[in-house]
GROMACS .gro file of N, CA and C in nm:
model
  357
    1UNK      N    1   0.407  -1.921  -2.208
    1UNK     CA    2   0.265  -1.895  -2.194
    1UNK      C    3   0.199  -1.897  -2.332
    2UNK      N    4   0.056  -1.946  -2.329
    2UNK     CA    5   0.034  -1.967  -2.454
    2UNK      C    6  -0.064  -1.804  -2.526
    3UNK      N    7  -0.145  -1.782  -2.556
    3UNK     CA    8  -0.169  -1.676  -2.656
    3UNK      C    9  -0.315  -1.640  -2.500
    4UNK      N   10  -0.394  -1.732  -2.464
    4UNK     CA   11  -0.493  -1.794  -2.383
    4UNK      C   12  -0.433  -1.714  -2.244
    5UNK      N   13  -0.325  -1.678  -2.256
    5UNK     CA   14  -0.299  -1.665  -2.076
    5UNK      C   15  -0.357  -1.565  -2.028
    6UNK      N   16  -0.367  -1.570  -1.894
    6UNK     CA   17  -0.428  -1.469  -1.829
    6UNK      C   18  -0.318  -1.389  -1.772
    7UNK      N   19  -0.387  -1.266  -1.709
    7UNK     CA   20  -0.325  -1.206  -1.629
    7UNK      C   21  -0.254  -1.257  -1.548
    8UNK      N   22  -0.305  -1.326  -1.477
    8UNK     CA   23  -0.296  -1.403  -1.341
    8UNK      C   24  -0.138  -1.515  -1.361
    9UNK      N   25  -0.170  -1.616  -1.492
    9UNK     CA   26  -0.093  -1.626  -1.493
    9UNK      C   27   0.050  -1.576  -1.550
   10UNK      N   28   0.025  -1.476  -1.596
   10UNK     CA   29   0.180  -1.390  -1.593
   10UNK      C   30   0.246  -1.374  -1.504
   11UNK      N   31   0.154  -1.264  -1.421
   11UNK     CA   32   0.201  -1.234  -1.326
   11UNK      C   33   0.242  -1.303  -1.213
   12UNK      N   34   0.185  -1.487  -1.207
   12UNK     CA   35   0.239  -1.551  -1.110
   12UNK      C   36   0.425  -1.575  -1.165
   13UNK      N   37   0.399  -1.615  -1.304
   13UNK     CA   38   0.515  -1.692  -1.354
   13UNK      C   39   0.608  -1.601  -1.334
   14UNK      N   40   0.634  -1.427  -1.376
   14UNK     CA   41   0.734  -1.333  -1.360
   14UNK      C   42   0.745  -1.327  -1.207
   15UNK      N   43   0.664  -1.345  -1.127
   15UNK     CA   44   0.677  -1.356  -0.944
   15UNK      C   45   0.768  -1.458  -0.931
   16UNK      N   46   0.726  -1.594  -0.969
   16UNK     CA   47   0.806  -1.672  -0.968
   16UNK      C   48   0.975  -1.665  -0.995
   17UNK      N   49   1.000  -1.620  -1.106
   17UNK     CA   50   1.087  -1.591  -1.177
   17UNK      C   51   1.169  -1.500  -1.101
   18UNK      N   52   1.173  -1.370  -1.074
   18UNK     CA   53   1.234  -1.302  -0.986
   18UNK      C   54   1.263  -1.341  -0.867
   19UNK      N   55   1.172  -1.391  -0.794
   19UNK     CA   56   1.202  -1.496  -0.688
   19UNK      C   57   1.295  -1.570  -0.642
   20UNK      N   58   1.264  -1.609  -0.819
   20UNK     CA   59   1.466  -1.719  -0.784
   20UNK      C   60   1.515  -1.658  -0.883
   21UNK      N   61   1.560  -1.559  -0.843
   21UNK     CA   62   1.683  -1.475  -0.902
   21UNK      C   63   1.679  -1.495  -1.026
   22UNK      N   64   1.620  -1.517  -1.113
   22UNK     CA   65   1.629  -1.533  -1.275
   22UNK      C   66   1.511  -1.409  -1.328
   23UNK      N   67   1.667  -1.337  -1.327
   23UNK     CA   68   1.555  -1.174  -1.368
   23UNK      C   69   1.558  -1.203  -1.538
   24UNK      N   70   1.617  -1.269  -1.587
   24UNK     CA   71   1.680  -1.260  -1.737
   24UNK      C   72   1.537  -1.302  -1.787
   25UNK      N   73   1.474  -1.435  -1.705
   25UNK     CA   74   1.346  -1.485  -1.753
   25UNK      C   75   1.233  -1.403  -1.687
   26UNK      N   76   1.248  -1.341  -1.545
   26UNK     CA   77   1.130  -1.230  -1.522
   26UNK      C   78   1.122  -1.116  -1.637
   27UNK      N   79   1.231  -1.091  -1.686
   27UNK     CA   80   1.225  -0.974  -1.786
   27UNK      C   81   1.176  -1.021  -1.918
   28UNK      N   82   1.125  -1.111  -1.932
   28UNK     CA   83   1.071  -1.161  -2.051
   28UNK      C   84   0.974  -1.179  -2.062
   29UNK      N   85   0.884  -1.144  -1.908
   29UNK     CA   86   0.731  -1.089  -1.915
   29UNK      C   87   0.688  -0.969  -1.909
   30UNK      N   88   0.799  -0.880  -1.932
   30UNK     CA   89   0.801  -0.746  -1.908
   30UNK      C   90   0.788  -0.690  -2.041
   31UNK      N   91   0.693  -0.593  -2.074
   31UNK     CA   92   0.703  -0.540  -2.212
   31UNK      C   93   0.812  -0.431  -2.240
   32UNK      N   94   0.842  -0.356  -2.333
   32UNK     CA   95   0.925  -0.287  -2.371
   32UNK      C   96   0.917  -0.172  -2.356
   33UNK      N   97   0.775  -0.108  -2.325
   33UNK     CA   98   0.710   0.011  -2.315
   33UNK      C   99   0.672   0.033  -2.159
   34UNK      N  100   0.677  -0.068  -2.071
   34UNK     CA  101   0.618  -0.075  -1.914
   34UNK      C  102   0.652  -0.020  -1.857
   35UNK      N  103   0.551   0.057  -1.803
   35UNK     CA  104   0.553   0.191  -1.695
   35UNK      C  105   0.474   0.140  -1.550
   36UNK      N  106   0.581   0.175  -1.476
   36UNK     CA  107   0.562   0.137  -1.302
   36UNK      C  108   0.560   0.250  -1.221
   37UNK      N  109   0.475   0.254  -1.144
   37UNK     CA  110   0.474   0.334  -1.058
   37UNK      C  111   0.506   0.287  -0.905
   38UNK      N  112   0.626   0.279  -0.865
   38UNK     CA  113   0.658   0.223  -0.729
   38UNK      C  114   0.659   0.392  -0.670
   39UNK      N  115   0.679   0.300  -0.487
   39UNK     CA  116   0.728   0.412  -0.409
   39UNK      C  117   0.836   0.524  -0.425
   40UNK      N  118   0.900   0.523  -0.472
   40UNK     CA  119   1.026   0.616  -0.579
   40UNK      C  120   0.986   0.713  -0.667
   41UNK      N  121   0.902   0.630  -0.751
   41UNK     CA  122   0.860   0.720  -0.866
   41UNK      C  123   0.815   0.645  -0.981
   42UNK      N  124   0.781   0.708  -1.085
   42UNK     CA  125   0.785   0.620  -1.182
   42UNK      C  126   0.881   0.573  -1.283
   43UNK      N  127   0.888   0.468  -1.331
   43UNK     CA  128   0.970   0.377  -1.366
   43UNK      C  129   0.926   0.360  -1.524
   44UNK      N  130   0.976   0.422  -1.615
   44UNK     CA  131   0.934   0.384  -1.769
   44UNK      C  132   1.054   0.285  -1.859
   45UNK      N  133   0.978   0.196  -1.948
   45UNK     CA  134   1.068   0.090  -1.990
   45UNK      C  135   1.186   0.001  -1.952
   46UNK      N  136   1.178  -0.112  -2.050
   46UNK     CA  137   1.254  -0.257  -2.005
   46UNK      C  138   1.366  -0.190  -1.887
   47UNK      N  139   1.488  -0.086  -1.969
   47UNK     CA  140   1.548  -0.112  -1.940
   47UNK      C  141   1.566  -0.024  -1.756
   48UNK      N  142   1.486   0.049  -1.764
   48UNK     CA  143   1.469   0.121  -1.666
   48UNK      C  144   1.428   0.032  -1.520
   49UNK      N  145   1.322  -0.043  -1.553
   49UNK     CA  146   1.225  -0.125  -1.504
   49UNK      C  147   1.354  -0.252  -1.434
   50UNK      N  148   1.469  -0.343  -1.508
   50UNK     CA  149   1.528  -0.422  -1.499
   50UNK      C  150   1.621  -0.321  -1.356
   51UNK      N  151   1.669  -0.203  -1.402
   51UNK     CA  152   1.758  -0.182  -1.325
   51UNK      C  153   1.721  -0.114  -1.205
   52UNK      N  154   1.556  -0.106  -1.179
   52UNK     CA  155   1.524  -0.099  -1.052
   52UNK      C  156   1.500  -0.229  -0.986
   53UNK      N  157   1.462  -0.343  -1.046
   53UNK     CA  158   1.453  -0.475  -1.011
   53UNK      C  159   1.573  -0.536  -0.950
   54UNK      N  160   1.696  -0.522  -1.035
   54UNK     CA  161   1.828  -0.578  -1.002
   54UNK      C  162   1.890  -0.589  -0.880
   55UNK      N  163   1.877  -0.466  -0.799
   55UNK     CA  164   1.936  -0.455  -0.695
   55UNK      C  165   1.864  -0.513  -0.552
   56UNK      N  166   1.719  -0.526  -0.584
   56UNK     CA  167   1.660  -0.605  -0.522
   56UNK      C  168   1.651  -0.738  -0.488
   57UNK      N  169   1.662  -0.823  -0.588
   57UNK     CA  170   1.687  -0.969  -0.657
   57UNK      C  171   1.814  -0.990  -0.588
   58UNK      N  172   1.937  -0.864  -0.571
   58UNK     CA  173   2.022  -0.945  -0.537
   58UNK      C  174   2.022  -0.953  -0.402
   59UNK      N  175   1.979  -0.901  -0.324
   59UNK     CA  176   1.934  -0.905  -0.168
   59UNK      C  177   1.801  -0.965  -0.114
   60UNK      N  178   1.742  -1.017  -0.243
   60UNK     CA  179   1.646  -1.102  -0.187
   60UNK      C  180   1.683  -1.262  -0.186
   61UNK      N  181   1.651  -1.344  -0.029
   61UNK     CA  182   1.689  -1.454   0.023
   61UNK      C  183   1.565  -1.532   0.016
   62UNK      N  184   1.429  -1.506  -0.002
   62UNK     CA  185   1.333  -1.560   0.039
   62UNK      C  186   1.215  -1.505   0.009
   63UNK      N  187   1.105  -1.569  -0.032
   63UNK     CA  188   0.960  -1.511  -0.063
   63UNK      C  189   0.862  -1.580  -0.063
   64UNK      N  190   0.756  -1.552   0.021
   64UNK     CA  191   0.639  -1.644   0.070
   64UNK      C  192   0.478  -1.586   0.011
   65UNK      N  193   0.446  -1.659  -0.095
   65UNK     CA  194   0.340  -1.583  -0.140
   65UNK      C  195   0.198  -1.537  -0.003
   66UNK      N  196   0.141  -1.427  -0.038
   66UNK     CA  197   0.022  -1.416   0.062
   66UNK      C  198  -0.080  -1.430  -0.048
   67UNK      N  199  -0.115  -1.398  -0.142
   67UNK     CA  200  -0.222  -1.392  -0.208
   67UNK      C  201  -0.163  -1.362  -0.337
   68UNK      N  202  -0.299  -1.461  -0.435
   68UNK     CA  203  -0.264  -1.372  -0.543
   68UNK      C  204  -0.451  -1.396  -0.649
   69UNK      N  205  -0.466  -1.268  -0.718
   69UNK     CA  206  -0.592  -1.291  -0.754
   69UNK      C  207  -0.590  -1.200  -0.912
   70UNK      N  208  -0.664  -1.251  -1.005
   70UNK     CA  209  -0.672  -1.177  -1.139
   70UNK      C  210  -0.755  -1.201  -1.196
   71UNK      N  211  -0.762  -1.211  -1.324
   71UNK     CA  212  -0.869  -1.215  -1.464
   71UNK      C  213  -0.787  -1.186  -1.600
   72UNK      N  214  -0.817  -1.119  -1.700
   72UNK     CA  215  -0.774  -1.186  -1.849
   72UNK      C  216  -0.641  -1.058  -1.852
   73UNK      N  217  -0.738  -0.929  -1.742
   73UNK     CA  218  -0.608  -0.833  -1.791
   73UNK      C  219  -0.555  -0.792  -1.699
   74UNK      N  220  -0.575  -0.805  -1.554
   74UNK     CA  221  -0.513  -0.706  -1.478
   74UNK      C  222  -0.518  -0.841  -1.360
   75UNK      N  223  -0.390  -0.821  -1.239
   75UNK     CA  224  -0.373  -0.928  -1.150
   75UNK      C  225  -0.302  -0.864  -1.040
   76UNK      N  226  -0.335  -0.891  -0.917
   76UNK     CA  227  -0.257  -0.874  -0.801
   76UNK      C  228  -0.176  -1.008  -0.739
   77UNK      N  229  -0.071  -0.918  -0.696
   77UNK     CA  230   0.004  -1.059  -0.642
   77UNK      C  231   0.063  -0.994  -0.478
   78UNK      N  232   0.020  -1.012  -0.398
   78UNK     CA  233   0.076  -1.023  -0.249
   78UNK      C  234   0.199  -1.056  -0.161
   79UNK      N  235   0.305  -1.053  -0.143
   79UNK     CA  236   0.402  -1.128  -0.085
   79UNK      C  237   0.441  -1.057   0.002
   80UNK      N  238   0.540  -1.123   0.122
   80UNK     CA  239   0.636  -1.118   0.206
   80UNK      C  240   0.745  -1.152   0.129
   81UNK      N  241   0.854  -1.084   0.183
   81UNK     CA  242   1.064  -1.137   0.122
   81UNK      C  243   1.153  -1.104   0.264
   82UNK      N  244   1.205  -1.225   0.243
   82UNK     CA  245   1.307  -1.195   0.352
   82UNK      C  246   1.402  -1.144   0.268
   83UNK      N  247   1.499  -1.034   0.295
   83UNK     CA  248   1.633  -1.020   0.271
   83UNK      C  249   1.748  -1.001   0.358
   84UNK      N  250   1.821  -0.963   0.271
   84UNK     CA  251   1.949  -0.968   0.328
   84UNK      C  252   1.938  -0.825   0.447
   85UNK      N  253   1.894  -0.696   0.464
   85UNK     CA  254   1.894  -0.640   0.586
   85UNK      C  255   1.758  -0.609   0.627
   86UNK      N  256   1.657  -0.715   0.582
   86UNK     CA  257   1.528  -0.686   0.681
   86UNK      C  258   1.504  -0.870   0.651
   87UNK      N  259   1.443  -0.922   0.776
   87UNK     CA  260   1.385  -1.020   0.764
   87UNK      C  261   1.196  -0.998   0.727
   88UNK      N  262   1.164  -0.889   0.699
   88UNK     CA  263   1.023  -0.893   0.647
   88UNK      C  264   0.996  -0.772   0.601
   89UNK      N  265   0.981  -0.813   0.459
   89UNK     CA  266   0.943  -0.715   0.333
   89UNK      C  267   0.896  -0.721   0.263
   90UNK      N  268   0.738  -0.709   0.285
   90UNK     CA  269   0.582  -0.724   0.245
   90UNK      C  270   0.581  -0.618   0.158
   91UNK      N  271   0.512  -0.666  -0.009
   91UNK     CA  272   0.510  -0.612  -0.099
   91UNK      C  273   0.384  -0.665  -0.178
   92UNK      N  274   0.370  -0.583  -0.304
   92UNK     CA  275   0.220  -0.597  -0.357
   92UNK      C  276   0.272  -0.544  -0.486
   93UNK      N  277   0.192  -0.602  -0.577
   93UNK     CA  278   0.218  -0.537  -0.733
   93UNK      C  279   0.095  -0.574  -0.772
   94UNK      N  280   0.010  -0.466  -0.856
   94UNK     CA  281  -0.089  -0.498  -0.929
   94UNK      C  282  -0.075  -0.434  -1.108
   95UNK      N  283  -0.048  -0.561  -1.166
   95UNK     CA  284   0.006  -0.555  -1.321
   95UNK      C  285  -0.157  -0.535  -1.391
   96UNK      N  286  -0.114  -0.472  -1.515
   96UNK     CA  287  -0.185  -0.468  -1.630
   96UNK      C  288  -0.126  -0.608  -1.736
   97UNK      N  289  -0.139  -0.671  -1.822
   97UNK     CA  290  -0.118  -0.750  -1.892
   97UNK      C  291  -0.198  -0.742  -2.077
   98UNK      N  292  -0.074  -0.700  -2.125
   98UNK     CA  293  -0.167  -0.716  -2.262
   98UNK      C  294  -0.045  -0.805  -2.325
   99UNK      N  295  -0.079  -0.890  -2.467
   99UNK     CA  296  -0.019  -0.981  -2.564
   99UNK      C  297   0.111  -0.998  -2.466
  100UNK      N  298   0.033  -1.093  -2.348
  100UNK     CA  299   0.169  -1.153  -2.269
  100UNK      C  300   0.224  -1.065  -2.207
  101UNK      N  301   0.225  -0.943  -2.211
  101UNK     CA  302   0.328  -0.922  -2.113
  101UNK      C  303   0.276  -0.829  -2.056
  102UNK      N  304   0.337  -0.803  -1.879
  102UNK     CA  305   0.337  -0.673  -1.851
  102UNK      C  306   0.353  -0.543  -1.867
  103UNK      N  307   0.243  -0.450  -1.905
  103UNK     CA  308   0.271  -0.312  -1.974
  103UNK      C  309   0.244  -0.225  -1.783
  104UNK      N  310   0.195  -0.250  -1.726
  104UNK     CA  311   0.161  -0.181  -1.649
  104UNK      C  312   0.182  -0.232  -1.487
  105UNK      N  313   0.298  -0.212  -1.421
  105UNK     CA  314   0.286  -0.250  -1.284
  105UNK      C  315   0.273  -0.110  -1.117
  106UNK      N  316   0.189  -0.123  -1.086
  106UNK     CA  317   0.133  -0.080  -0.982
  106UNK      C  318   0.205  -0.105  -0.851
  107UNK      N  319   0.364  -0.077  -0.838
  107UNK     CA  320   0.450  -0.172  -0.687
  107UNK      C  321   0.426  -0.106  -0.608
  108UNK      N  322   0.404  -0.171  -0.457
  108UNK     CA  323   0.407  -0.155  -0.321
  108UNK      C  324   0.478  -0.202  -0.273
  109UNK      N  325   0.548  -0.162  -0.180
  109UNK     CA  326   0.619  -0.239  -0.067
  109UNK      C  327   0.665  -0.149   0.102
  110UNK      N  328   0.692  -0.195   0.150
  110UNK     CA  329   0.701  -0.110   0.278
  110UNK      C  330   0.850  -0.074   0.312
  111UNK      N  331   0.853   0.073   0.283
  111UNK     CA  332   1.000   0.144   0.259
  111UNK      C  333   1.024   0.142   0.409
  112UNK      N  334   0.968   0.120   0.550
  112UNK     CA  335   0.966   0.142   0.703
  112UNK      C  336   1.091   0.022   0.750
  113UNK      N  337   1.116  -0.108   0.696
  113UNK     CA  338   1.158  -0.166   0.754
  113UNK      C  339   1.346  -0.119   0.707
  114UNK      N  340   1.371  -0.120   0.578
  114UNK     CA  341   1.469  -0.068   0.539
  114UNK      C  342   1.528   0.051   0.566
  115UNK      N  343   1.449   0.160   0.622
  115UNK     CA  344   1.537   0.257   0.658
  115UNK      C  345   1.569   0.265   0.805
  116UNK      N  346   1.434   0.182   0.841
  116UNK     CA  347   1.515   0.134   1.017
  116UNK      C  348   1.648   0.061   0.998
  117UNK      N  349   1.636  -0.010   0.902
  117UNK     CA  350   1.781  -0.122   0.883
  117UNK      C  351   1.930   0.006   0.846
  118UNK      N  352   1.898   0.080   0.752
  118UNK     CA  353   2.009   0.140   0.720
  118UNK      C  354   2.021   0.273   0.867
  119UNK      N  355   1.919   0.281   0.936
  119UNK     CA  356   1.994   0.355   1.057
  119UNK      C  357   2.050   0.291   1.132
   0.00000   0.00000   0.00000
């Protein structure tokens, strides 16, 4: 990405990236300091951030964008994922973006289908 990028496109390219299993290159839009607030809790730095990602990535089979919309600093991105014990797992992240990278992600996703799966 060049110096010019937007939000928007960060956050598509690290979507992308995780997507197809190449967390090594999603984590390289991730800043060092990035604090997430998912359904869990919050999530502070790389390395924290990677090893809530990981286990996901590896049970994800599939991902169909629904939307995605931004500007210079902040971007939402929309999706569905099939995985490995739910075939539909609709999720949402709305990132902050400063000097390239994600400092700030906002995750959603719907914890309902997975714990039907693990009963």
């Amino acid at each position: 990405m060049t110096e010019n990028s937007t939000a928007l496109q960060i956050a598509l390219a690290y979507h992308e990236a995780w997507t197809t299993k190449d967390l090594d290159r999603a984590m390289s839009y991730i800043a060092e300091d990035i604090v997430c607030d998912a359904p869990a809790g919050r999530i502070e730095g790389a390395e924290a951030y990677r090893a809530f990602m990981a286990p996901f990535v590896r049970i994800l089979l599939d991902a169909r964008m629904i939307a995605a919309f931004g500007d210079e600093q902040t971007a939402l991105v929309m999706y569905d994922t099939t995985t490995v014990p739910v075939p539909n797992a609709p999720g949402a992240e709305c990132v902050t973006v400063k000097d390239n990278k994600i400092t700030y992600s906002r995750f959603l996703f719907d914890r309902a289908p997975f714990e039907a799966a693990r009963r």
